[in-house]
Short mmCIF file of C-alpha atoms in Angstrom, two decimals:
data_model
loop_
_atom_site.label_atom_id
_atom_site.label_comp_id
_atom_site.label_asym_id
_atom_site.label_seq_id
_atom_site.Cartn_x
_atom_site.Cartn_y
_atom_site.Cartn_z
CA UNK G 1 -46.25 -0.57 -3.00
CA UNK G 2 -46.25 -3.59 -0.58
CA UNK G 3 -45.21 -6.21 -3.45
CA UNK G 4 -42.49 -5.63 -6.03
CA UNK G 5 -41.37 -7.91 -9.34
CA UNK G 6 -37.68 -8.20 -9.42
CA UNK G 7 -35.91 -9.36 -12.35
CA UNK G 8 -32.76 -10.74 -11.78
CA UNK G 9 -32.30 -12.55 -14.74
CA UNK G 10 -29.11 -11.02 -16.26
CA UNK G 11 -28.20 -8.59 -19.41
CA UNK G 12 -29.23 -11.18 -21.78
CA UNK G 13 -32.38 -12.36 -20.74
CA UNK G 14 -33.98 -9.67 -18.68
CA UNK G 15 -34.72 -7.12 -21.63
CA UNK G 16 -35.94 -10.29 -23.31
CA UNK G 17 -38.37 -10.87 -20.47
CA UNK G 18 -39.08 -7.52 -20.64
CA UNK G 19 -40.07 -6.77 -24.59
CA UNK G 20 -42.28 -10.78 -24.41
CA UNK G 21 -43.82 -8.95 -21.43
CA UNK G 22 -44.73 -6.23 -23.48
CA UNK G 23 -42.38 -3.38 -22.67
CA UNK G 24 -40.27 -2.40 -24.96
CA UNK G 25 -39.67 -0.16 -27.79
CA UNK G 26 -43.81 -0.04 -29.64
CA UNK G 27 -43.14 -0.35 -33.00
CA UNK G 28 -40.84 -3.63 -32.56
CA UNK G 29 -43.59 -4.99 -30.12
CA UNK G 30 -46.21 -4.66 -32.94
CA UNK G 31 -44.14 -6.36 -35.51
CA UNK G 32 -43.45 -9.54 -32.55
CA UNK G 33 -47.52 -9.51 -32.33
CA UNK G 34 -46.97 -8.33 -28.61
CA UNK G 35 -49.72 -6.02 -26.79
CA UNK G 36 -47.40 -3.25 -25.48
CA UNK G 37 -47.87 -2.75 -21.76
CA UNK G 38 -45.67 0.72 -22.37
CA UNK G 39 -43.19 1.69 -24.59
CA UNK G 40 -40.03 1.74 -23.75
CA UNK G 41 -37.46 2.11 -26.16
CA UNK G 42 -33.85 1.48 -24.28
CA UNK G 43 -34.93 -2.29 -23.56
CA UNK G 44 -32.06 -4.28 -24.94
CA UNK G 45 -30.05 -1.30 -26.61
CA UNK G 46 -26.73 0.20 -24.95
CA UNK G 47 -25.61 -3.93 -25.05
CA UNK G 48 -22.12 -3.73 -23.96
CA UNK G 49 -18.99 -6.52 -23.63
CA UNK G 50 -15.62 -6.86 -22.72
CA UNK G 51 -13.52 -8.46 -25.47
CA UNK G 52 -9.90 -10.14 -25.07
CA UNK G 53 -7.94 -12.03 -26.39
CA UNK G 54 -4.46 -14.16 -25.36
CA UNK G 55 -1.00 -13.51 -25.96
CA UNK G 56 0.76 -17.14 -25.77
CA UNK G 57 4.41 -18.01 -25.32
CA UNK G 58 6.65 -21.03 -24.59
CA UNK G 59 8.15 -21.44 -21.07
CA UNK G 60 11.54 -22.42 -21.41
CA UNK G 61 11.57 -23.81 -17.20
CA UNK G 62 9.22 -26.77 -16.16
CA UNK G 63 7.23 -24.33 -13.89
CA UNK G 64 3.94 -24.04 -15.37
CA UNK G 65 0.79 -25.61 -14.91
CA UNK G 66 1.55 -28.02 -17.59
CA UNK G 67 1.52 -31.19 -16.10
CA UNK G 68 -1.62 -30.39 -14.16
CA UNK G 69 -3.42 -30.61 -17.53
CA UNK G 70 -2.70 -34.53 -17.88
CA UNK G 71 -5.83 -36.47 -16.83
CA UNK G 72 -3.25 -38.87 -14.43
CA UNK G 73 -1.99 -35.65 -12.73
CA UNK G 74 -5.68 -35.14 -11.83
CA UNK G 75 -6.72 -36.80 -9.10
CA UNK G 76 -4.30 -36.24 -6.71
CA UNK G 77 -4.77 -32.83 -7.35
CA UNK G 78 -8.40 -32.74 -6.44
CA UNK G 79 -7.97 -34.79 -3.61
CA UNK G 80 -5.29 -32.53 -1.87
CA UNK G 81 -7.63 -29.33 -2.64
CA UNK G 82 -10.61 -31.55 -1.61
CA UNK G 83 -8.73 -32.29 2.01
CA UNK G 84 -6.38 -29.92 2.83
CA UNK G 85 -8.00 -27.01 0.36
CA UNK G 86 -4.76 -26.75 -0.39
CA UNK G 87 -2.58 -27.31 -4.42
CA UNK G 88 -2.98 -26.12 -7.11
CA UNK G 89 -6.89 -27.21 -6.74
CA UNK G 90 -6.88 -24.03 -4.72
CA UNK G 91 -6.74 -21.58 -6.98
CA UNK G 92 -7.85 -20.22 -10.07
CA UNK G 93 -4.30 -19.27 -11.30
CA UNK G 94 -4.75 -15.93 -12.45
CA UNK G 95 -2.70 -14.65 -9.84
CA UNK G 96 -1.61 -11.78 -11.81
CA UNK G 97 -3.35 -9.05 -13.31
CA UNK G 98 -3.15 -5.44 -13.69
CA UNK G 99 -4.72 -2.23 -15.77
CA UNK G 100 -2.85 0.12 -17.87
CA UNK G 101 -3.34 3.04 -20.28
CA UNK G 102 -2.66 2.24 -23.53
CA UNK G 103 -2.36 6.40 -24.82
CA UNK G 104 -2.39 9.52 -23.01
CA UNK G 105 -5.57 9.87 -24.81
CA UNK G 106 -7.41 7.93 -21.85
CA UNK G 107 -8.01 9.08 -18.35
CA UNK G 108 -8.43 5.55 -16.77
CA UNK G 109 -6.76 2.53 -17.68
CA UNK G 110 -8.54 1.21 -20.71
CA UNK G 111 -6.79 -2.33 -20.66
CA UNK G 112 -7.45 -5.01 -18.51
CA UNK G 113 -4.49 -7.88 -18.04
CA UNK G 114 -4.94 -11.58 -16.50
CA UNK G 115 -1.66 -13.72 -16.63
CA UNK G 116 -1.90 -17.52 -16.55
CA UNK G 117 0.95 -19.99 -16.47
CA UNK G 118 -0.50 -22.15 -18.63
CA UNK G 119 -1.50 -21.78 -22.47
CA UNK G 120 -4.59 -22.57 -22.63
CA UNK G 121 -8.32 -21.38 -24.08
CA UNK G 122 -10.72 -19.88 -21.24
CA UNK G 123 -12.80 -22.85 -21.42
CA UNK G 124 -9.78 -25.11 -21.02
CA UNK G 125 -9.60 -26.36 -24.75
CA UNK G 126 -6.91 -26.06 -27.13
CA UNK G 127 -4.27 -26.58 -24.31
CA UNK G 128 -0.24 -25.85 -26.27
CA UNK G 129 1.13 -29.81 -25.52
CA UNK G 130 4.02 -28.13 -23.42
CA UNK G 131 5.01 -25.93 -21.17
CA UNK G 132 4.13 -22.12 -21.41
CA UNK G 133 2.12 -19.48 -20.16
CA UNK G 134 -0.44 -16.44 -21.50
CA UNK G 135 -1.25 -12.88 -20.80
CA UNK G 136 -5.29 -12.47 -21.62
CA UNK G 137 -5.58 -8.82 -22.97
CA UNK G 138 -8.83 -6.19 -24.05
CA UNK G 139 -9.95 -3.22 -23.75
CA UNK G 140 -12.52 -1.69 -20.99
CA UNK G 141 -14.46 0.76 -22.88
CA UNK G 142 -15.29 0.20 -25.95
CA UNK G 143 -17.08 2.39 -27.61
CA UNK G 144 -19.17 -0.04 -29.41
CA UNK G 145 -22.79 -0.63 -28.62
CA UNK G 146 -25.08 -3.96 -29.63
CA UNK G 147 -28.40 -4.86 -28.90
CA UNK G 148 -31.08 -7.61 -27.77
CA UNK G 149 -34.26 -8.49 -29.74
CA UNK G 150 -36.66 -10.99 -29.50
CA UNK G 151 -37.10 -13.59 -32.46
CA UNK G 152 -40.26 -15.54 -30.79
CA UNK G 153 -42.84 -15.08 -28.08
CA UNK G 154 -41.71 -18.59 -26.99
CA UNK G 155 -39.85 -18.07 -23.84
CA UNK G 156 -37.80 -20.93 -24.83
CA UNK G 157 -36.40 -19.56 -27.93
CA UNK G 158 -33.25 -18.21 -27.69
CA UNK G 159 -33.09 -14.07 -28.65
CA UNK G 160 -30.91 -12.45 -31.21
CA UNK G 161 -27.69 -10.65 -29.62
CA UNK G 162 -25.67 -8.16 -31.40
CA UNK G 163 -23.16 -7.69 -29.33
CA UNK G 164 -21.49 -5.29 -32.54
CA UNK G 165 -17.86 -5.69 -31.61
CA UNK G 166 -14.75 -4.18 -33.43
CA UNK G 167 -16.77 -1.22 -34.88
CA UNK G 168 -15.13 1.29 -34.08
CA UNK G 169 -11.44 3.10 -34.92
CA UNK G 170 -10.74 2.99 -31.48
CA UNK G 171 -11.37 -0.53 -30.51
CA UNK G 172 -9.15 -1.13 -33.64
CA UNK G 173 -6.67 1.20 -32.25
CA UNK G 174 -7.03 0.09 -28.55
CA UNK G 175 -6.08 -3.74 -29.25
CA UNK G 176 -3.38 -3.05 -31.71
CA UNK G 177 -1.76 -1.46 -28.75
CA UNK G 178 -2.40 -4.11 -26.39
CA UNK G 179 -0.60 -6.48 -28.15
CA UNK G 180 2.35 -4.06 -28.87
CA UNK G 181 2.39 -3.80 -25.23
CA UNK G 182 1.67 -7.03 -24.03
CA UNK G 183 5.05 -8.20 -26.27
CA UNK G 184 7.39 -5.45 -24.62
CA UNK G 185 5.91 -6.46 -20.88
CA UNK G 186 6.94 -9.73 -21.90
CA UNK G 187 10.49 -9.40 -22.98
CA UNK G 188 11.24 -7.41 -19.38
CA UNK G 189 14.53 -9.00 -18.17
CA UNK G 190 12.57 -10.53 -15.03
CA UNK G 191 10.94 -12.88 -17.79
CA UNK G 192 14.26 -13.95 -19.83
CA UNK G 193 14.96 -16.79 -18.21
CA UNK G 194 11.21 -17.84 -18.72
CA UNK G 195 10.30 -16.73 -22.07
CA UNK G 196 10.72 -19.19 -25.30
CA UNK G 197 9.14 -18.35 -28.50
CA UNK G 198 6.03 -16.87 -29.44
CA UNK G 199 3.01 -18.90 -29.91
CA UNK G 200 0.11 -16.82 -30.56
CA UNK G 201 -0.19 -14.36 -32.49
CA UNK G 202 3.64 -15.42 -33.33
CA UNK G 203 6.31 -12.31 -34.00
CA UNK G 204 5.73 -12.49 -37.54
CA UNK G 205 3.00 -10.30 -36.65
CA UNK G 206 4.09 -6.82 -37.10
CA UNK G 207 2.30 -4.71 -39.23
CA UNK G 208 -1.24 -3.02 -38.00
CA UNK G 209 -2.98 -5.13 -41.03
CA UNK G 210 -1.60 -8.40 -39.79
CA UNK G 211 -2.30 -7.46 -36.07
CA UNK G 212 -6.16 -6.47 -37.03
CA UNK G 213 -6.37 -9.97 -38.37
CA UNK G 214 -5.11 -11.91 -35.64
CA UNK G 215 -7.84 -9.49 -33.46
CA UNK G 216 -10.53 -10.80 -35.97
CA UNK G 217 -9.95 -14.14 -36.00
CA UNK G 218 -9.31 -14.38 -32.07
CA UNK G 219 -10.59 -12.19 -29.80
CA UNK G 220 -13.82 -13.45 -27.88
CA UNK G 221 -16.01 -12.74 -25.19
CA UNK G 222 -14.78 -11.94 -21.59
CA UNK G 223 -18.50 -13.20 -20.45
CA UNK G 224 -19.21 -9.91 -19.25
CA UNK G 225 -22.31 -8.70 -20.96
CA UNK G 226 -23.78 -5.85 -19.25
CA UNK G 227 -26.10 -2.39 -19.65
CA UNK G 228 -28.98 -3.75 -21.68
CA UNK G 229 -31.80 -2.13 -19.65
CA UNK G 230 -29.80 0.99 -18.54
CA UNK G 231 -30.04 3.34 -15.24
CA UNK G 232 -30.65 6.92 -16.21
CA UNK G 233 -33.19 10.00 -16.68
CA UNK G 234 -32.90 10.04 -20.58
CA UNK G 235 -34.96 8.36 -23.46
CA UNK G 236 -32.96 5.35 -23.60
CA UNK G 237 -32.87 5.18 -19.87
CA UNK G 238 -34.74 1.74 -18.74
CA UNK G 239 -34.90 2.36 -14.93
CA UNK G 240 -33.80 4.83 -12.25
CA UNK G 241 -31.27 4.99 -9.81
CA UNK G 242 -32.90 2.46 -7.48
CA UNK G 243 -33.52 -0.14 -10.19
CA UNK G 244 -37.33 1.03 -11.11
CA UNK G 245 -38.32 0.38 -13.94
CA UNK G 246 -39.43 4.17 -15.67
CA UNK G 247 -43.22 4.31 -16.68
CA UNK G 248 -43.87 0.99 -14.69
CA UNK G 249 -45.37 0.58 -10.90
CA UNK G 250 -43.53 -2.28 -8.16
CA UNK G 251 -41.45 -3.60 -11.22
CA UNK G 252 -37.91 -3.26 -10.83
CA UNK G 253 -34.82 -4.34 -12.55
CA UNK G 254 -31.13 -5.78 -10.30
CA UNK G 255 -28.92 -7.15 -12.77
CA UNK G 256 -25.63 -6.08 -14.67
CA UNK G 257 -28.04 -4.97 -17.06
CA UNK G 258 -28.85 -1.67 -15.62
CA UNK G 259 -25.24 -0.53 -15.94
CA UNK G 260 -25.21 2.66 -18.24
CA UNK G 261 -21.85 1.72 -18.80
CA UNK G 262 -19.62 -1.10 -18.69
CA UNK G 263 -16.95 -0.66 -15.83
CA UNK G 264 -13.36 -0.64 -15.89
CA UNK G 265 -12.66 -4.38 -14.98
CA UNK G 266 -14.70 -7.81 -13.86
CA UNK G 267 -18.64 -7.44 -13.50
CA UNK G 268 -19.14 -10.07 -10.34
CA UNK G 269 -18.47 -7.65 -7.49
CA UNK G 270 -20.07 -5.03 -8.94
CA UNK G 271 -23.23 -6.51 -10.27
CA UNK G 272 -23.21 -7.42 -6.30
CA UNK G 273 -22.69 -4.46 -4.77
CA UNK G 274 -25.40 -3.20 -7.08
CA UNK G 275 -27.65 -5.96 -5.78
CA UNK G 276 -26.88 -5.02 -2.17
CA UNK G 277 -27.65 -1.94 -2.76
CA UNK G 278 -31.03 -1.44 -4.18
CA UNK G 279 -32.19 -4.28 -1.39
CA UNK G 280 -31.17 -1.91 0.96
CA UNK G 281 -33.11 0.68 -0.43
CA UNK G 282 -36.11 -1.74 -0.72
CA UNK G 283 -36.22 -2.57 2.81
CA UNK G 284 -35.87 0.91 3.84
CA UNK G 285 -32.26 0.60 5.00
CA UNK G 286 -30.07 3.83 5.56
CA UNK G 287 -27.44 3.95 3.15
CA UNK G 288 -23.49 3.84 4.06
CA UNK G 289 -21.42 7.00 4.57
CA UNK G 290 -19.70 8.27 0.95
CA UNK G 291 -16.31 6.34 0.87
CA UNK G 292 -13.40 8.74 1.04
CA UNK G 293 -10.69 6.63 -0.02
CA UNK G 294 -8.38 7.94 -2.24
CA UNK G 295 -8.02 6.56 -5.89
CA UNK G 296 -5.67 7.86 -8.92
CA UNK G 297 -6.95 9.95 -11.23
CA UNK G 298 -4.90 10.78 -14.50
CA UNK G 299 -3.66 14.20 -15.15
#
């Protein structure tokens, strides 16, 4: 093969370019009044997330980011990152994070933590009109699997995405935790001087009932959708271990999508290295030696 297709169009939209192109799983092709090129059944199954959610308190010291949220505080800001790339400008202030296991039960570290010194929403609404700061919390591996479908042969029209969060015990289990956690991290001495009241969920918030609740009504999306056209030699596999698609000639697929499973932790360097890689392998490139640095494994 002297010419290749490479999709590169992400978890969401690459099975969807996949099943308009007509592979996919037959029977769902059929009913979309698509000719099926080959049938395929994994496209868009296997659809896996990272959910969180944010732990809010008051800071009882003027040191948080605070002020840096007031439109007048702005511009000088900018302008000091802009010249100097220096300020607060220069950083995306989660300068702290970490992994933990939640249970014994686990072999890796199943939650993810980001702290911010602010308390604020991801998309920087819904700012607390004070002073505080935020631990964002969720589990790696959910068990839970979703799915991508067409709803038009317009390539316009948006698809439908279960991502099917929350359904199992564990995820249930896993976030319950968290929080339980999260709350004793935060009440470490080191933080005393610090830490004011409570914000979100608020320590009212005790039993597992009232715990699942605040999970219902808050968690959302980590933006790391992944493992919708997965690598693998079963049925549900989509391509192989360079990124080809099964059943399918110079068509390959370089994406977060081709994840079998989501990984412990952010997608970006990853979904590069995975990128990287299969170029390599289409250009003919010799692969790296097998790392042999050490990393923990749970007894």
């Amino acid at each position: 093969v002297k010419r290749e297709v490479l999709l590169c169009a992400g978890a969401i939209a690459s099975p969807q370019i996949l099943q308009r192109s007509g592979v996919g799983q037959s029977t769902f092709l059929k009913s979309m009044d698509i000719d099926v090129v080959h049938d395929l059944p994994g496209v868009g199954e296997n659809l896996q997330d990272h959910l969180e959610m944010y732990l809010q308190y008051k800071c009882k010291q003027p040191v948080s980011l605070y002020p840096a949220l007031k439109w007048y505080n702005q511009p000088a800001i900018g302008a000091e990152w802009l010249f100097n790339g220096t300020g607060i400008g220069a950083s995306n202030q989660f300068e702290a994070g970490g992994f933990i296991r939640s249970s014994d039960e686990f072999k890796w570290p199943n939650i993810q933590y980001h702290f911010l010194p602010v308390a604020i929403n991801y998309n920087g609404s819904n700012a607390v009109k004070e002073h505080g700061f935020q631990a964002h919390v969720g589990s790696m591996r959910s068990p839970s699997r979703g799915r991508i479908k067409l709803k038009s042969k317009d390539p316009f029209a948006h698809p439908s995405i279960l991502f099917n969060y929350m359904s199992t015990e564990q995820d249930w289990r896993e976030f319950r935790d968290a929080i339980r956690i999260t709350r004793e991290i935060m009440h470490q001495p080191a933080l005393d001087p610090y830490r004011g009241d409570e914000i979100s969920p608020g320590k009212h918030l005790q039993t597992d009932a009232e715990l699942d609740d605040f999970v219902r009504n808050h968690a959302e999306t980590a933006y790391h959708p992944s493992c919708s056209c997965k690598m693998g030699e079963d049925e549900m596999a989509v391509v192989d271990g360079q990124g080809r698609v099964h059943g399918m000639n110079g068509l390959r697929v370089v994406d977060a999508s081709i994840m079998p499973l989501i990984i412990t932790g952010n997608l970006n360097a990853t979904t590069i290295m995975i990128a990287e890689k299969i170029a390599d392998q289409i250009r003919g490139r010799e692969a790296l030696p097998r790392s042999t640095a050490p990393f923990y494994v749970a007894s």
